PDB file of C-alpha atoms in Angstrom:
ATOM      1  CA  UNK A   1     116.342  95.703 122.856  1.00  0.00           C
ATOM      2  CA  UNK A   2     117.409  99.271 123.546  1.00  0.00           C
ATOM      3  CA  UNK A   3     115.229 102.153 122.366  1.00  0.00           C
ATOM      4  CA  UNK A   4     116.434 104.601 119.763  1.00  0.00           C
ATOM      5  CA  UNK A   5     115.738 108.288 119.247  1.00  0.00           C
ATOM      6  CA  UNK A   6     115.994 109.974 115.849  1.00  0.00           C
ATOM      7  CA  UNK A   7     115.049 113.426 114.556  1.00  0.00           C
ATOM      8  CA  UNK A   8     111.681 113.454 112.839  1.00  0.00           C
ATOM      9  CA  UNK A   9     112.944 115.023 109.642  1.00  0.00           C
ATOM     10  CA  UNK A  10     116.046 116.426 107.964  1.00  0.00           C
ATOM     11  CA  UNK A  11     116.895 118.173 104.736  1.00  0.00           C
ATOM     12  CA  UNK A  12     120.083 117.780 102.744  1.00  0.00           C
ATOM     13  CA  UNK A  13     121.292 119.442  99.563  1.00  0.00           C
ATOM     14  CA  UNK A  14     121.926 117.164  96.627  1.00  0.00           C
ATOM     15  CA  UNK A  15     125.581 116.227  96.344  1.00  0.00           C
ATOM     16  CA  UNK A  16     126.314 117.006  99.971  1.00  0.00           C
ATOM     17  CA  UNK A  17     126.838 114.506 102.752  1.00  0.00           C
ATOM     18  CA  UNK A  18     123.763 113.547 104.731  1.00  0.00           C
ATOM     19  CA  UNK A  19     124.486 112.866 108.392  1.00  0.00           C
ATOM     20  CA  UNK A  20     121.647 111.130 110.195  1.00  0.00           C
ATOM     21  CA  UNK A  21     122.020 110.850 113.985  1.00  0.00           C
ATOM     22  CA  UNK A  22     120.620 108.215 116.299  1.00  0.00           C
ATOM     23  CA  UNK A  23     120.688 108.044 120.076  1.00  0.00           C
ATOM     24  CA  UNK A  24     120.685 104.674 121.810  1.00  0.00           C
ATOM     25  CA  UNK A  25     121.880 105.488 125.296  1.00  0.00           C
ATOM     26  CA  UNK A  26     120.642 102.228 126.852  1.00  0.00           C
ATOM     27  CA  UNK A  27     122.386  99.960 124.356  1.00  0.00           C
ATOM     28  CA  UNK A  28     123.890  96.766 125.754  1.00  0.00           C
ATOM     29  CA  UNK A  29     127.275  95.352 124.931  1.00  0.00           C
ATOM     30  CA  UNK A  30     125.900  92.639 122.660  1.00  0.00           C
ATOM     31  CA  UNK A  31     123.464  94.813 120.733  1.00  0.00           C
ATOM     32  CA  UNK A  32     124.116  95.817 117.159  1.00  0.00           C
ATOM     33  CA  UNK A  33     123.065  99.067 115.491  1.00  0.00           C
ATOM     34  CA  UNK A  34     121.209  98.575 112.190  1.00  0.00           C
ATOM     35  CA  UNK A  35     120.082 101.081 109.622  1.00  0.00           C
ATOM     36  CA  UNK A  36     117.320 100.576 107.102  1.00  0.00           C
ATOM     37  CA  UNK A  37     115.541 102.948 104.780  1.00  0.00           C
ATOM     38  CA  UNK A  38     112.139 102.937 103.154  1.00  0.00           C
ATOM     39  CA  UNK A  39     111.613 104.780  99.906  1.00  0.00           C
ATOM     40  CA  UNK A  40     107.971 105.716  99.532  1.00  0.00           C
ATOM     41  CA  UNK A  41     106.009 102.508 100.156  1.00  0.00           C
ATOM     42  CA  UNK A  42     108.647 100.059  99.021  1.00  0.00           C
ATOM     43  CA  UNK A  43     109.976  97.336 101.267  1.00  0.00           C
ATOM     44  CA  UNK A  44     112.525  98.602 103.809  1.00  0.00           C
ATOM     45  CA  UNK A  45     116.034  98.312 102.458  1.00  0.00           C
ATOM     46  CA  UNK A  46     118.993  97.227 104.555  1.00  0.00           C
ATOM     47  CA  UNK A  47     121.799  99.786 104.574  1.00  0.00           C
ATOM     48  CA  UNK A  48     124.444  98.869 107.129  1.00  0.00           C
ATOM     49  CA  UNK A  49     125.009  97.593 110.646  1.00  0.00           C
ATOM     50  CA  UNK A  50     127.775  97.582 113.245  1.00  0.00           C
ATOM     51  CA  UNK A  51     128.662  96.655 116.792  1.00  0.00           C
ATOM     52  CA  UNK A  52     131.567  98.796 117.945  1.00  0.00           C
ATOM     53  CA  UNK A  53     133.751  99.765 115.023  1.00  0.00           C
ATOM     54  CA  UNK A  54     132.891 102.161 112.264  1.00  0.00           C
ATOM     55  CA  UNK A  55     131.634 100.444 109.174  1.00  0.00           C
ATOM     56  CA  UNK A  56     131.531 101.409 105.504  1.00  0.00           C
ATOM     57  CA  UNK A  57     129.946  99.816 102.491  1.00  0.00           C
ATOM     58  CA  UNK A  58     128.955 100.904  99.026  1.00  0.00           C
ATOM     59  CA  UNK A  59     125.881 102.699 100.325  1.00  0.00           C
ATOM     60  CA  UNK A  60     126.952 104.463 103.491  1.00  0.00           C
ATOM     61  CA  UNK A  61     129.217 104.764 106.498  1.00  0.00           C
ATOM     62  CA  UNK A  62     128.235 104.092 110.083  1.00  0.00           C
ATOM     63  CA  UNK A  63     130.033 105.939 112.837  1.00  0.00           C
ATOM     64  CA  UNK A  64     129.463 104.616 116.360  1.00  0.00           C
ATOM     65  CA  UNK A  65     130.707 106.640 119.326  1.00  0.00           C
ATOM     66  CA  UNK A  66     133.203 105.043 121.652  1.00  0.00           C
ATOM     67  CA  UNK A  67     130.621 104.713 124.446  1.00  0.00           C
ATOM     68  CA  UNK A  68     128.187 103.298 121.832  1.00  0.00           C
ATOM     69  CA  UNK A  69     125.400 105.541 123.078  1.00  0.00           C
ATOM     70  CA  UNK A  70     124.905 107.175 119.710  1.00  0.00           C
ATOM     71  CA  UNK A  71     125.685 106.664 116.065  1.00  0.00           C
ATOM     72  CA  UNK A  72     125.569 108.537 112.773  1.00  0.00           C
ATOM     73  CA  UNK A  73     124.707 107.230 109.342  1.00  0.00           C
ATOM     74  CA  UNK A  74     126.547 109.091 106.614  1.00  0.00           C
ATOM     75  CA  UNK A  75     125.451 109.150 102.994  1.00  0.00           C
ATOM     76  CA  UNK A  76     128.556 110.708 101.457  1.00  0.00           C
ATOM     77  CA  UNK A  77     127.007 112.265  98.347  1.00  0.00           C
ATOM     78  CA  UNK A  78     123.250 112.390  98.707  1.00  0.00           C
ATOM     79  CA  UNK A  79     121.139 112.165  95.569  1.00  0.00           C
ATOM     80  CA  UNK A  80     117.440 112.788  95.040  1.00  0.00           C
ATOM     81  CA  UNK A  81     116.932 109.022  95.115  1.00  0.00           C
ATOM     82  CA  UNK A  82     118.124 108.969  98.737  1.00  0.00           C
ATOM     83  CA  UNK A  83     114.943 110.749  99.817  1.00  0.00           C
ATOM     84  CA  UNK A  84     113.387 108.239 102.198  1.00  0.00           C
ATOM     85  CA  UNK A  85     112.564 107.414 105.806  1.00  0.00           C
ATOM     86  CA  UNK A  86     115.661 106.153 107.602  1.00  0.00           C
ATOM     87  CA  UNK A  87     115.305 103.798 110.554  1.00  0.00           C
ATOM     88  CA  UNK A  88     117.903 103.194 113.258  1.00  0.00           C
ATOM     89  CA  UNK A  89     117.375  99.920 115.132  1.00  0.00           C
ATOM     90  CA  UNK A  90     119.228  98.307 117.992  1.00  0.00           C
ATOM     91  CA  UNK A  91     119.034  94.560 118.251  1.00  0.00           C
ATOM     92  CA  UNK A  92     120.745  91.634 119.861  1.00  0.00           C
ATOM     93  CA  UNK A  93     122.608  89.638 117.264  1.00  0.00           C
ATOM     94  CA  UNK A  94     122.155  85.952 116.500  1.00  0.00           C
ATOM     95  CA  UNK A  95     118.757  85.862 118.084  1.00  0.00           C
ATOM     96  CA  UNK A  96     115.950  84.377 116.079  1.00  0.00           C
ATOM     97  CA  UNK A  97     113.432  84.940 118.849  1.00  0.00           C
ATOM     98  CA  UNK A  98     113.286  88.710 118.714  1.00  0.00           C
ATOM     99  CA  UNK A  99     111.927  91.058 116.185  1.00  0.00           C
ATOM    100  CA  UNK A 100     113.351  94.180 114.601  1.00  0.00           C
ATOM    101  CA  UNK A 101     111.451  97.075 116.196  1.00  0.00           C
ATOM    102  CA  UNK A 102     110.988  99.984 113.812  1.00  0.00           C
ATOM    103  CA  UNK A 103     110.382 103.417 115.300  1.00  0.00           C
ATOM    104  CA  UNK A 104     109.097 106.410 113.325  1.00  0.00           C
ATOM    105  CA  UNK A 105     112.543 107.029 111.773  1.00  0.00           C
ATOM    106  CA  UNK A 106     113.914 110.187 110.169  1.00  0.00           C
ATOM    107  CA  UNK A 107     112.343 111.491 106.991  1.00  0.00           C
ATOM    108  CA  UNK A 108     115.268 112.681 104.865  1.00  0.00           C
ATOM    109  CA  UNK A 109     114.498 115.045 102.024  1.00  0.00           C
ATOM    110  CA  UNK A 110     117.301 115.570  99.522  1.00  0.00           C
ATOM    111  CA  UNK A 111     116.761 118.911  97.843  1.00  0.00           C
ATOM    112  CA  UNK A 112     117.977 119.872  94.345  1.00  0.00           C
TER     113      UNK A 112
ATOM    114  CA  UNK B   1     115.869  92.836  94.451  1.00  0.00           C
ATOM    115  CA  UNK B   2     116.052  91.438  97.981  1.00  0.00           C
ATOM    116  CA  UNK B   3     115.264  87.880  96.933  1.00  0.00           C
ATOM    117  CA  UNK B   4     112.116  87.800  99.085  1.00  0.00           C
ATOM    118  CA  UNK B   5     108.981  87.253  97.017  1.00  0.00           C
ATOM    119  CA  UNK B   6     105.508  88.239  98.119  1.00  0.00           C
ATOM    120  CA  UNK B   7     102.215  87.544  96.392  1.00  0.00           C
ATOM    121  CA  UNK B   8      99.817  89.001  95.557  1.00  0.00           C
ATOM    122  CA  UNK B   9     101.162  92.518  95.093  1.00  0.00           C
ATOM    123  CA  UNK B  10      97.710  94.061  95.302  1.00  0.00           C
ATOM    124  CA  UNK B  11      94.450  92.715  96.667  1.00  0.00           C
ATOM    125  CA  UNK B  12      91.030  94.275  97.042  1.00  0.00           C
ATOM    126  CA  UNK B  13      88.422  92.448  99.055  1.00  0.00           C
ATOM    127  CA  UNK B  14      85.224  93.108 100.970  1.00  0.00           C
ATOM    128  CA  UNK B  15      84.702  93.345 104.704  1.00  0.00           C
ATOM    129  CA  UNK B  16      84.124  90.016 106.365  1.00  0.00           C
ATOM    130  CA  UNK B  17      86.173  88.113 103.815  1.00  0.00           C
ATOM    131  CA  UNK B  18      89.326  86.058 104.297  1.00  0.00           C
ATOM    132  CA  UNK B  19      92.607  86.408 102.395  1.00  0.00           C
ATOM    133  CA  UNK B  20      95.944  84.653 102.340  1.00  0.00           C
ATOM    134  CA  UNK B  21      99.221  86.433 101.685  1.00  0.00           C
ATOM    135  CA  UNK B  22     102.199  84.387 100.623  1.00  0.00           C
ATOM    136  CA  UNK B  23     105.905  84.880 101.161  1.00  0.00           C
ATOM    137  CA  UNK B  24     108.866  83.012  99.730  1.00  0.00           C
ATOM    138  CA  UNK B  25     112.050  83.793 101.661  1.00  0.00           C
ATOM    139  CA  UNK B  26     115.514  84.124 100.174  1.00  0.00           C
ATOM    140  CA  UNK B  27     117.071  80.833  99.233  1.00  0.00           C
ATOM    141  CA  UNK B  28     118.444  79.161 102.352  1.00  0.00           C
ATOM    142  CA  UNK B  29     116.869  81.569 104.839  1.00  0.00           C
ATOM    143  CA  UNK B  30     115.099  79.770 107.656  1.00  0.00           C
ATOM    144  CA  UNK B  31     113.422  82.670 109.428  1.00  0.00           C
ATOM    145  CA  UNK B  32     110.459  84.710 108.230  1.00  0.00           C
ATOM    146  CA  UNK B  33     108.991  87.870 109.725  1.00  0.00           C
ATOM    147  CA  UNK B  34     105.648  89.522 108.992  1.00  0.00           C
ATOM    148  CA  UNK B  35     105.001  93.241 109.416  1.00  0.00           C
ATOM    149  CA  UNK B  36     101.954  95.454 108.891  1.00  0.00           C
ATOM    150  CA  UNK B  37     102.212  99.079 107.781  1.00  0.00           C
ATOM    151  CA  UNK B  38      99.051 101.174 107.785  1.00  0.00           C
ATOM    152  CA  UNK B  39      98.891 104.615 106.178  1.00  0.00           C
ATOM    153  CA  UNK B  40      99.215 106.501 109.419  1.00  0.00           C
ATOM    154  CA  UNK B  41     101.381 104.051 111.297  1.00  0.00           C
ATOM    155  CA  UNK B  42     104.868 102.717 111.164  1.00  0.00           C
ATOM    156  CA  UNK B  43     105.984  99.169 110.647  1.00  0.00           C
ATOM    157  CA  UNK B  44     104.260  96.960 113.188  1.00  0.00           C
ATOM    158  CA  UNK B  45     105.754  93.553 113.857  1.00  0.00           C
ATOM    159  CA  UNK B  46     103.212  90.750 113.656  1.00  0.00           C
ATOM    160  CA  UNK B  47     104.931  87.399 113.956  1.00  0.00           C
ATOM    161  CA  UNK B  48     108.151  85.514 113.291  1.00  0.00           C
ATOM    162  CA  UNK B  49     108.804  81.915 112.292  1.00  0.00           C
ATOM    163  CA  UNK B  50     112.017  79.955 112.271  1.00  0.00           C
ATOM    164  CA  UNK B  51     112.171  76.693 110.340  1.00  0.00           C
ATOM    165  CA  UNK B  52     108.448  76.106 110.751  1.00  0.00           C
ATOM    166  CA  UNK B  53     108.267  77.064 114.394  1.00  0.00           C
ATOM    167  CA  UNK B  54     106.734  80.249 115.786  1.00  0.00           C
ATOM    168  CA  UNK B  55     109.485  82.206 117.576  1.00  0.00           C
ATOM    169  CA  UNK B  56     108.087  85.625 118.392  1.00  0.00           C
ATOM    170  CA  UNK B  57     104.709  87.284 118.373  1.00  0.00           C
ATOM    171  CA  UNK B  58     103.865  90.951 118.175  1.00  0.00           C
ATOM    172  CA  UNK B  59     100.512  92.707 118.202  1.00  0.00           C
ATOM    173  CA  UNK B  60      98.896  90.224 115.879  1.00  0.00           C
ATOM    174  CA  UNK B  61      95.109  90.124 116.031  1.00  0.00           C
ATOM    175  CA  UNK B  62      93.329  86.864 116.813  1.00  0.00           C
ATOM    176  CA  UNK B  63      91.688  87.114 113.382  1.00  0.00           C
ATOM    177  CA  UNK B  64      95.162  86.809 111.850  1.00  0.00           C
ATOM    178  CA  UNK B  65      97.267  83.686 111.748  1.00  0.00           C
ATOM    179  CA  UNK B  66     100.403  82.557 110.015  1.00  0.00           C
ATOM    180  CA  UNK B  67     102.391  79.457 109.338  1.00  0.00           C
ATOM    181  CA  UNK B  68     105.654  78.423 107.774  1.00  0.00           C
ATOM    182  CA  UNK B  69     105.707  75.317 105.651  1.00  0.00           C
ATOM    183  CA  UNK B  70     108.410  72.628 105.260  1.00  0.00           C
ATOM    184  CA  UNK B  71     109.628  74.293 102.063  1.00  0.00           C
ATOM    185  CA  UNK B  72     110.068  77.445 104.232  1.00  0.00           C
ATOM    186  CA  UNK B  73     107.506  79.586 102.471  1.00  0.00           C
ATOM    187  CA  UNK B  74     105.085  81.340 104.781  1.00  0.00           C
ATOM    188  CA  UNK B  75     101.470  82.388 104.611  1.00  0.00           C
ATOM    189  CA  UNK B  76      99.655  85.078 106.552  1.00  0.00           C
ATOM    190  CA  UNK B  77      95.926  84.460 106.846  1.00  0.00           C
ATOM    191  CA  UNK B  78      93.651  87.402 107.554  1.00  0.00           C
ATOM    192  CA  UNK B  79      90.003  86.646 108.311  1.00  0.00           C
ATOM    193  CA  UNK B  80      86.805  88.553 109.096  1.00  0.00           C
ATOM    194  CA  UNK B  81      88.421  91.510 107.433  1.00  0.00           C
ATOM    195  CA  UNK B  82      87.600  95.034 108.560  1.00  0.00           C
ATOM    196  CA  UNK B  83      88.222  98.364 106.872  1.00  0.00           C
ATOM    197  CA  UNK B  84      91.046  99.031 109.335  1.00  0.00           C
ATOM    198  CA  UNK B  85      92.950  96.012 108.094  1.00  0.00           C
ATOM    199  CA  UNK B  86      93.742  97.869 104.891  1.00  0.00           C
ATOM    200  CA  UNK B  87      97.506  98.145 104.889  1.00  0.00           C
ATOM    201  CA  UNK B  88     100.782  97.095 103.367  1.00  0.00           C
ATOM    202  CA  UNK B  89     101.904  93.712 104.628  1.00  0.00           C
ATOM    203  CA  UNK B  90     105.613  92.981 104.446  1.00  0.00           C
ATOM    204  CA  UNK B  91     107.460  89.761 104.773  1.00  0.00           C
ATOM    205  CA  UNK B  92     111.162  89.637 105.604  1.00  0.00           C
ATOM    206  CA  UNK B  93     113.589  86.763 105.793  1.00  0.00           C
ATOM    207  CA  UNK B  94     116.704  86.260 107.833  1.00  0.00           C
ATOM    208  CA  UNK B  95     119.593  84.000 107.023  1.00  0.00           C
ATOM    209  CA  UNK B  96     122.700  82.942 108.918  1.00  0.00           C
ATOM    210  CA  UNK B  97     123.601  86.564 109.626  1.00  0.00           C
ATOM    211  CA  UNK B  98     121.529  88.961 111.659  1.00  0.00           C
ATOM    212  CA  UNK B  99     120.217  91.105 108.836  1.00  0.00           C
ATOM    213  CA  UNK B 100     116.657  90.776 107.620  1.00  0.00           C
ATOM    214  CA  UNK B 101     115.667  91.480 104.027  1.00  0.00           C
ATOM    215  CA  UNK B 102     112.209  92.668 103.079  1.00  0.00           C
ATOM    216  CA  UNK B 103     109.985  91.836 100.180  1.00  0.00           C
ATOM    217  CA  UNK B 104     108.088  94.502  98.258  1.00  0.00           C
ATOM    218  CA  UNK B 105     104.917  93.943 100.206  1.00  0.00           C
ATOM    219  CA  UNK B 106     101.305  93.084  99.536  1.00  0.00           C
ATOM    220  CA  UNK B 107      98.833  95.962  99.367  1.00  0.00           C
ATOM    221  CA  UNK B 108      95.542  94.952 100.929  1.00  0.00           C
ATOM    222  CA  UNK B 109      92.499  97.150 100.474  1.00  0.00           C
ATOM    223  CA  UNK B 110      89.317  96.217 102.322  1.00  0.00           C
ATOM    224  CA  UNK B 111      86.177  97.871 100.969  1.00  0.00           C
TER     225      UNK B 111
END
């Protein structure tokens, strides 16, 4: 699976959009981009994933560049409860023989 | 609530002892993953099972073992425990899609 690079930490004002970048320049054509977050020491929570097209769900939007070498997770209206570590993961789909590799992630602090 | 159940939530035990952590995956999910998260480290993949069969192995110590039973629940066995084994242990399950869903973890403290 391709490696990902994320900023160590970011701040965002409450109510503003939080844009979390991820670089995955060695991504292959069949690899998906996943985002998870971990609030304090809770179990990591699935947010969203995509292959090529931009995706949106009730939690966030995922914007993937046309060359697929980077992506951005957007939390449209960040709240204090969005303070967490956000992980960007690249993984081949439909493969039960590989694990999800979690890097250090981005520590997002939403400030009042 | 992810639908993945882990027990016990907290466990304190002495060095040298053996413990078993249990995971019940989401209904219908065939694949189970185990991760370890120490205080100063990220999520470390330990092992993955699919329908009772081991599919992938990470940096799992020889003192640790796991299995997945016919009813699809999984157990992680940790033996000859050392202080450094104190950590959060997460189980995750994967269904027909590619997404994995995590349980709330089991806190293990070795004293």
